[in-house]
Amino acid sequence: MLKVIIGILILVLLNLKELITSPSKGKVMGVYFVIVGISLILGILLSIKKAPPSPYEIIMVIFNNMGLGDE
Amino acid sequence: MSKVKLSNFQLAVIAIGYFHGSTTISNPAIGAKRDAWIAVILGTLGGFIVITMQLYLSKISKGKNLLEIIEFCFGKTTGKILCLIYILYFMHNAILDTKAFSEFMVTVSYPETPIIVIVLVLIIIAVYAARSGLSVIGKSCEVLVPLLPLAIAIVTLSLLKVTDFTGFKPILLEIPPVIKSSFDLVSSVFADFIVFLMILPYTNSEKGRFKATYWATGISGLILLVISSRNLQIIGPALIEYVRYPSHIAAQLIPTISIDPLVDMNLLIGGVIKVLVSLYAISKITAEIFHIEYKPLVPAFGLLIIVLSFWAFPDAMELYSWEHSMGETLISIPPQLLLPIILLIISLIKNKREQNGQKSQSA
């Protein structure tokens, strides 16, 4: 978990200058931190092995139930 | 709109690299076994039809990119919501390719390297190139893409001695797998050209776009035909179904020298181009939705692709079962085929109305 947090923190620090100097920094930072936030939460959940089922698993289950899954 | 201009040659090489993607290592037409070459020919012909439709959509939209076309057809609010489908779809493509690339590298070339290192290397290259802009992508592809057919030619010619051409017979014993494989090929290789609607407005000649793209499609089809026929003859129709990476196995069978790193090189170039074009399109669409610069978003989306690739497909088997399920084809149909057809029809109707309005005003 610590590795994930440190990794993402380094990425944010590397981009911070560009984010601050951006002409529309409010919007840019908003979008940027939403994407990074999703990655951080998912990364932490993956690292502690408590990630929810992936969308692909759900789609596969739905298609299997419809009889369209495996060949 | 940006003043970046791509030459038609650059457009063609980016398209070849994009089509190439991971198809050199796991050819989607291989499901047709000994008739894979027929599936490739049919798939390429199908690809020409889908690509013509997408090019025509770009042509009648007069310099608009995908987001602008969708907004023109559906209005600002609905258009932006529909763009989310494309953001998710391009992300899906990037995730699939990132995972295919990293699993191949870990399984075949670097078994002791942690998979995260390989994924990081791929994404750092893709982020760097996508941030540098289209002209850098175009120039890099000009240098790297010609190496793809060269590497394939070296591997194929080296294997000519061990090729048994009786593997093609009997032809067309089963027709449904051939049709399914050709649909898979269209869906997973050629119909992904929809992402180029974010690039086509930046080409310097509208006239040459069709020609350049047709050349790229033809060359990609030919490359796929050579690879699938070669692998079929080398490995044999009975075994090919059970081999995960037929091109790599085929390259390992070359006597006296080891040139299988050429297959890895092919994947490296094709995989990076596919991921970076998808990453560029995702960042560009998102930035245009919010009217902001796209460059700061590229690393954030790169990070998201890394995390999602581990979440979506924890191991190679998950990826394999997804690639061979109907799910892959079914979720690709709306963004690749249905929406472009709807966009084309609406654009034609709106353009006709505009022309009629102008005529009545001038009269």
XYZ file of C-alpha atoms in Angstrom:
434
model
C 0.000 0.000 0.000
C 2.818 2.364 0.903
C 4.503 1.752 -2.457
C 1.299 2.715 -4.286
C 0.862 5.921 -2.263
C 4.533 6.930 -2.685
C 4.432 6.180 -6.428
C 1.332 8.292 -6.980
C 2.713 11.081 -4.770
C 5.881 11.221 -6.880
C 3.755 11.469 -10.053
C 1.692 14.303 -8.575
C 4.839 16.161 -7.449
C 6.324 15.814 -10.924
C 3.190 17.304 -12.487
C 2.528 19.937 -9.855
C 4.450 22.723 -11.586
C 2.567 22.217 -14.835
C -0.757 22.049 -13.005
C -0.113 25.306 -11.150
C 1.099 27.199 -14.212
C -1.787 25.998 -16.383
C -4.024 28.876 -17.662
C -7.227 27.273 -16.327
C -5.674 25.674 -13.267
C -8.917 25.150 -11.323
C -10.491 22.979 -13.993
C -7.247 21.183 -14.861
C -6.511 20.368 -11.222
C -10.111 19.238 -10.686
C -10.031 16.761 -13.597
C -6.455 15.680 -12.830
C -7.105 14.943 -9.151
C -10.357 13.060 -9.892
C -8.456 10.712 -12.235
C -5.493 10.362 -9.851
C -7.889 9.893 -6.913
C -9.678 7.011 -8.669
C -6.284 5.441 -9.448
C -5.128 5.887 -5.842
C -8.247 4.308 -4.312
C -8.193 1.407 -6.763
C -4.433 0.967 -6.313
C -4.775 0.798 -2.528
C -7.684 -1.662 -2.765
C -5.655 -3.828 -5.172
C -2.610 -3.758 -2.909
C -4.627 -4.905 0.133
C -6.428 -7.458 -2.091
C -9.867 -5.988 -1.465
C -10.620 -4.690 -4.968
C -14.235 -5.030 -6.160
C -14.913 -7.400 -9.087
C -13.684 -5.897 -12.338
C -16.196 -4.715 -14.961
C -14.922 -7.430 -17.308
C -15.847 -10.124 -14.780
C -19.328 -8.634 -14.457
C -19.756 -8.406 -18.240
C -18.586 -12.027 -18.614
C -21.088 -13.203 -15.981
C -23.905 -11.288 -17.703
C -23.020 -12.705 -21.132
C -22.618 -16.209 -19.708
C -26.082 -15.974 -18.159
C -27.431 -14.849 -21.526
C -25.730 -17.832 -23.171
C -23.306 -15.623 -25.107
C -20.220 -16.120 -22.962
C -17.698 -18.783 -23.850
C -17.309 -20.336 -27.244
C -7.733 23.894 -33.682
C -4.013 23.204 -33.328
C -1.721 23.989 -36.239
C -0.053 20.550 -36.027
C -0.054 18.932 -39.433
C 0.679 15.311 -40.235
C 1.711 14.207 -43.696
C -0.255 11.395 -45.305
C 2.784 9.143 -45.034
C 2.880 9.789 -41.288
C -0.840 9.018 -41.075
C -0.255 5.746 -42.930
C 2.642 4.645 -40.694
C 0.735 5.515 -37.502
C -2.217 3.483 -38.836
C 0.026 0.501 -39.704
C 1.592 0.596 -36.233
C -1.836 0.913 -34.621
C -3.336 -1.991 -36.610
C -0.256 -4.027 -35.855
C -0.669 -3.589 -32.069
C -0.561 -6.965 -30.427
C -1.897 -8.864 -33.441
C 1.565 -10.141 -34.342
C 1.714 -12.199 -31.173
C -1.898 -13.268 -30.773
C -3.535 -13.186 -34.170
C -7.343 -12.961 -33.841
C -7.827 -14.885 -37.102
C -6.139 -17.963 -35.677
C -9.527 -19.265 -34.426
C -10.171 -20.391 -38.010
C -7.149 -22.757 -37.725
C -6.112 -23.992 -41.193
C -8.438 -21.468 -42.848
C -6.907 -18.527 -40.963
C -5.587 -17.087 -44.223
C -9.141 -16.956 -45.635
C -10.311 -15.286 -42.404
C -7.528 -12.698 -42.778
C -8.522 -11.941 -46.391
C -12.227 -11.647 -45.474
C -11.377 -9.613 -42.361
C -9.221 -7.206 -44.362
C -12.001 -6.744 -46.933
C -14.431 -6.096 -44.060
C -11.857 -3.684 -42.625
C -11.809 -1.714 -45.881
C -15.613 -1.298 -45.684
C -15.627 -0.148 -42.029
C -12.659 2.181 -42.567
C -14.260 3.703 -45.692
C -17.342 4.479 -43.619
C -15.257 6.111 -40.880
C -13.180 8.093 -43.410
C -16.329 9.265 -45.156
C -17.732 10.392 -41.798
C -14.578 12.461 -41.270
C -14.734 13.835 -44.832
C -18.319 15.104 -44.650
C -17.632 16.592 -41.212
C -15.147 19.043 -42.791
C -12.247 19.114 -40.356
C -14.180 18.196 -37.205
C -12.730 15.687 -34.761
C -14.706 12.883 -33.101
C -15.922 15.034 -30.194
C -16.977 17.848 -32.516
C -18.777 15.404 -34.838
C -20.712 13.904 -31.905
C -21.586 17.367 -30.564
C -22.660 18.482 -34.062
C -24.988 15.483 -34.364
C -26.380 15.194 -30.848
C -25.933 18.654 -29.327
C -23.515 19.795 -26.624
C -24.876 17.981 -23.546
C -25.865 14.631 -25.115
C -22.707 14.758 -27.211
C -20.501 15.063 -24.156
C -22.279 12.141 -22.479
C -21.839 10.032 -25.638
C -18.153 10.963 -25.706
C -17.824 9.129 -22.393
C -18.546 5.891 -24.306
C -15.550 6.607 -26.530
C -13.313 7.559 -23.593
C -14.192 4.235 -21.938
C -13.755 2.333 -25.189
C -10.319 3.797 -25.956
C -9.328 3.109 -22.371
C -10.487 -0.488 -22.811
C -8.238 -0.771 -25.892
C -5.270 0.697 -24.015
C -5.830 -1.650 -21.042
C -6.069 -4.727 -23.296
C -2.903 -3.844 -25.146
C -0.951 -2.909 -22.022
C -1.872 -6.210 -20.423
C -1.198 -8.271 -23.578
C 2.192 -6.601 -23.949
C 3.234 -7.022 -20.295
C 1.996 -10.618 -20.011
C 3.875 -11.567 -23.175
C 7.082 -9.943 -21.950
C 6.849 -11.574 -18.518
C 5.926 -15.008 -19.892
C 8.419 -15.120 -22.746
C 11.297 -12.667 -22.469
C 11.708 -11.442 -18.885
C 10.272 -14.111 -16.557
C 12.117 -12.774 -13.512
C 11.234 -9.101 -13.996
C 8.220 -7.855 -11.998
C 5.306 -7.153 -14.343
C 4.836 -3.638 -12.919
C 8.296 -2.646 -14.220
C 7.365 -3.677 -17.755
C 3.986 -1.915 -17.570
C 5.689 1.223 -16.217
C 8.235 1.254 -19.044
C 5.459 0.953 -21.654
C 3.301 3.650 -20.083
C 6.210 6.083 -19.523
C 7.108 5.857 -23.239
C 3.448 6.256 -24.254
C 2.923 9.226 -21.895
C 6.097 10.934 -23.116
C 5.114 10.510 -26.786
C 1.461 11.486 -26.270
C 2.496 14.633 -24.360
C 4.952 15.582 -27.100
C 2.109 15.814 -29.590
C 1.090 14.438 -32.945
C 4.124 15.632 -34.892
C 6.455 13.693 -32.556
C 4.204 10.616 -32.772
C 4.244 10.890 -36.568
C 8.015 11.295 -36.814
C 8.696 8.436 -34.362
C 6.388 6.173 -36.351
C 8.161 7.135 -39.581
C 11.360 5.719 -38.096
C 9.985 2.729 -36.168
C 7.111 1.319 -38.236
C 9.215 0.326 -41.303
C 11.061 -2.023 -38.922
C 7.876 -4.079 -38.423
C 7.574 -5.574 -41.931
C 11.372 -5.892 -42.027
C 11.419 -8.019 -38.865
C 8.511 -10.134 -40.120
C 10.261 -10.649 -43.464
C 13.476 -11.777 -41.695
C 11.613 -14.291 -39.494
C 9.481 -15.588 -42.403
C 12.375 -15.943 -44.826
C 14.458 -17.705 -42.175
C 11.651 -20.226 -41.775
C 11.150 -20.986 -45.461
C 13.242 -24.171 -45.200
C 11.098 -25.644 -42.447
C 7.770 -24.759 -44.012
C 5.362 -27.506 -45.000
C 2.813 -26.102 -47.430
C 0.413 -29.056 -47.125
C -0.993 -27.489 -43.946
C -3.473 -25.394 -45.979
C -5.472 -28.444 -47.050
C -8.358 -29.288 -46.779
C -9.856 -25.842 -47.307
C -13.109 -24.624 -45.709
C -14.165 -27.770 -43.864
C -15.966 -25.564 -41.357
C -17.348 -22.204 -42.443
C -18.687 -20.656 -39.133
C -15.232 -20.381 -37.439
C -13.887 -18.594 -40.545
C -16.735 -16.063 -40.474
C -16.389 -15.550 -36.704
C -12.602 -15.103 -36.988
C -12.973 -12.574 -39.784
C -15.474 -10.607 -37.670
C -13.041 -10.774 -34.724
C -10.300 -9.461 -36.988
C -12.405 -6.557 -38.230
C -13.519 -5.747 -34.695
C -10.160 -6.039 -32.929
C -7.910 -4.609 -35.637
C -9.468 -2.520 -38.390
C -12.627 -1.084 -36.811
C -10.473 0.461 -34.067
C -9.607 3.036 -36.732
C -12.415 5.109 -35.158
C -9.734 6.512 -32.805
C -8.155 8.167 -35.847
C -11.113 10.552 -36.060
C -9.159 12.442 -33.377
C -6.101 12.560 -35.681
C -7.522 12.905 -39.217
C -8.389 16.635 -38.894
C -4.682 17.318 -38.324
C -3.494 15.812 -41.617
C -2.270 18.310 -44.192
C -4.093 16.946 -47.228
C -7.728 15.916 -47.176
C -7.439 14.249 -50.565
C -4.635 11.890 -49.603
C -6.266 10.583 -46.410
C -8.250 7.875 -48.184
C -5.249 6.739 -50.202
C -2.894 6.691 -47.192
C -5.377 4.786 -45.022
C -6.165 2.246 -47.745
C -2.439 1.621 -48.202
C -2.061 1.168 -44.443
C -5.013 -1.244 -44.325
C -3.723 -3.234 -47.291
C -0.193 -3.492 -45.870
C -1.532 -4.493 -42.439
C -3.760 -7.138 -44.046
C -0.803 -8.464 -46.017
C 1.385 -8.590 -42.888
C -1.349 -10.488 -41.029
C -1.757 -12.861 -43.961
C 1.970 -13.616 -43.996
C 2.120 -14.104 -40.221
C -0.948 -16.338 -39.970
C 0.024 -18.476 -42.985
C 3.610 -18.836 -41.720
C 2.544 -19.774 -38.185
C -0.008 -22.229 -39.538
C 2.566 -24.010 -41.671
C 5.236 -24.031 -38.985
C 3.164 -25.056 -35.971
C 0.419 -26.955 -37.777
C -3.374 -26.613 -37.637
C -3.747 -29.203 -34.857
C -1.397 -27.456 -32.420
C -1.932 -23.795 -33.238
C -5.152 -23.611 -31.206
C -3.266 -24.483 -28.027
C -0.327 -22.122 -28.536
C -0.710 -18.742 -26.832
C 2.051 -16.949 -28.755
C 2.414 -18.697 -32.155
C 4.756 -16.076 -33.685
C 7.214 -16.476 -30.833
C 7.157 -20.290 -31.080
C 7.633 -20.056 -34.856
C 10.644 -17.759 -34.434
C 12.181 -20.155 -31.902
C 12.079 -22.954 -34.472
C 14.614 -21.236 -36.711
C 17.670 -23.480 -36.762
C 21.139 -22.314 -35.575
C 20.254 -18.678 -34.667
C 17.891 -17.138 -32.151
C 15.928 -14.267 -33.681
C 12.847 -14.452 -31.508
C 13.675 -10.998 -29.996
C 12.511 -9.652 -33.380
C 8.985 -10.780 -32.455
C 9.349 -8.977 -29.110
C 10.517 -5.877 -30.969
C 7.423 -6.013 -33.175
C 5.177 -6.160 -30.152
C 7.095 -3.390 -28.447
C 6.656 -1.013 -31.392
C 3.055 -1.987 -32.228
C 1.973 -2.131 -28.577
C 3.431 1.264 -27.701
C 1.852 2.905 -30.767
C -1.566 1.444 -29.954
C -1.414 2.481 -26.299
C -0.094 5.964 -27.061
C -2.687 6.704 -29.759
C -5.449 5.566 -27.373
C -3.920 7.619 -24.546
C -3.669 10.678 -26.796
C -7.326 10.318 -27.864
C -8.581 9.811 -24.282
C -6.708 12.878 -22.999
C -7.674 15.022 -25.971
C -11.413 14.197 -25.750
C -11.471 14.778 -21.969
C -9.573 18.060 -22.342
C -11.919 19.284 -25.067
C -14.980 18.377 -22.993
C -13.714 20.604 -20.158
C -12.046 23.170 -22.494
C -8.612 22.691 -20.931
C -5.055 21.731 -22.032
C -4.685 18.013 -22.710
C -1.023 17.613 -21.710
C -1.415 17.641 -17.891
C -4.080 14.905 -18.196
C -1.865 12.441 -20.081
C 0.163 11.208 -17.043
C -3.035 10.945 -14.973
C -4.681 8.746 -17.610
C -1.447 6.759 -17.933
C -1.615 6.034 -14.205
C -5.286 5.071 -14.495
C -4.485 2.646 -17.344
C -1.785 0.968 -15.209
C -4.131 0.491 -12.243
C -7.074 -0.593 -14.402
C -4.952 -3.126 -16.305
C -4.088 -4.856 -12.995
C -7.665 -4.642 -11.763
C -9.297 -5.815 -14.998
C -7.035 -8.754 -15.776
C -5.143 -10.026 -12.717
C -3.397 -12.749 -14.766
C -2.793 -13.977 -18.318
C -5.643 -16.511 -18.156
C -8.227 -13.817 -17.376
C -6.976 -11.857 -20.390
C -7.016 -14.954 -22.596
C -10.564 -15.923 -21.625
C -11.777 -12.341 -22.216
C -10.084 -12.135 -25.634
C -11.734 -15.398 -26.671
C -15.182 -14.584 -25.321
C -18.062 -13.041 -27.231
C -17.948 -10.140 -24.764
C -15.001 -8.527 -26.544
C -16.822 -8.515 -29.895
C -20.186 -7.497 -28.421
C -18.943 -4.507 -26.426
C -16.944 -3.285 -29.444
C -19.935 -3.166 -31.818
C -21.617 0.046 -30.488
C -18.532 2.345 -30.555
C -17.024 0.813 -33.701
C -20.068 0.326 -35.893
C -23.437 1.449 -34.495
C -22.505 4.973 -33.351
C -20.445 5.787 -36.489
C -23.371 4.677 -38.711
C -25.790 6.848 -36.691
C -23.307 9.768 -36.810
C -22.912 9.334 -40.562
C -26.671 9.348 -41.192
C -27.284 12.385 -38.952
C -24.324 14.274 -40.491
C -25.622 13.587 -44.011
C -29.124 14.790 -43.085
C -27.829 17.922 -41.303
C -25.446 18.777 -44.150
C -28.270 18.403 -46.680
C -30.507 20.679 -44.595
C -27.739 23.288 -44.342
C -27.214 23.172 -48.120
C -30.961 23.522 -48.763
C -31.094 26.448 -46.294
C -28.203 28.197 -48.063
C -29.832 27.620 -51.475
C -33.185 29.065 -50.353
C -31.406 32.079 -48.780
C -29.446 32.822 -51.968
C -32.649 32.421 -54.067
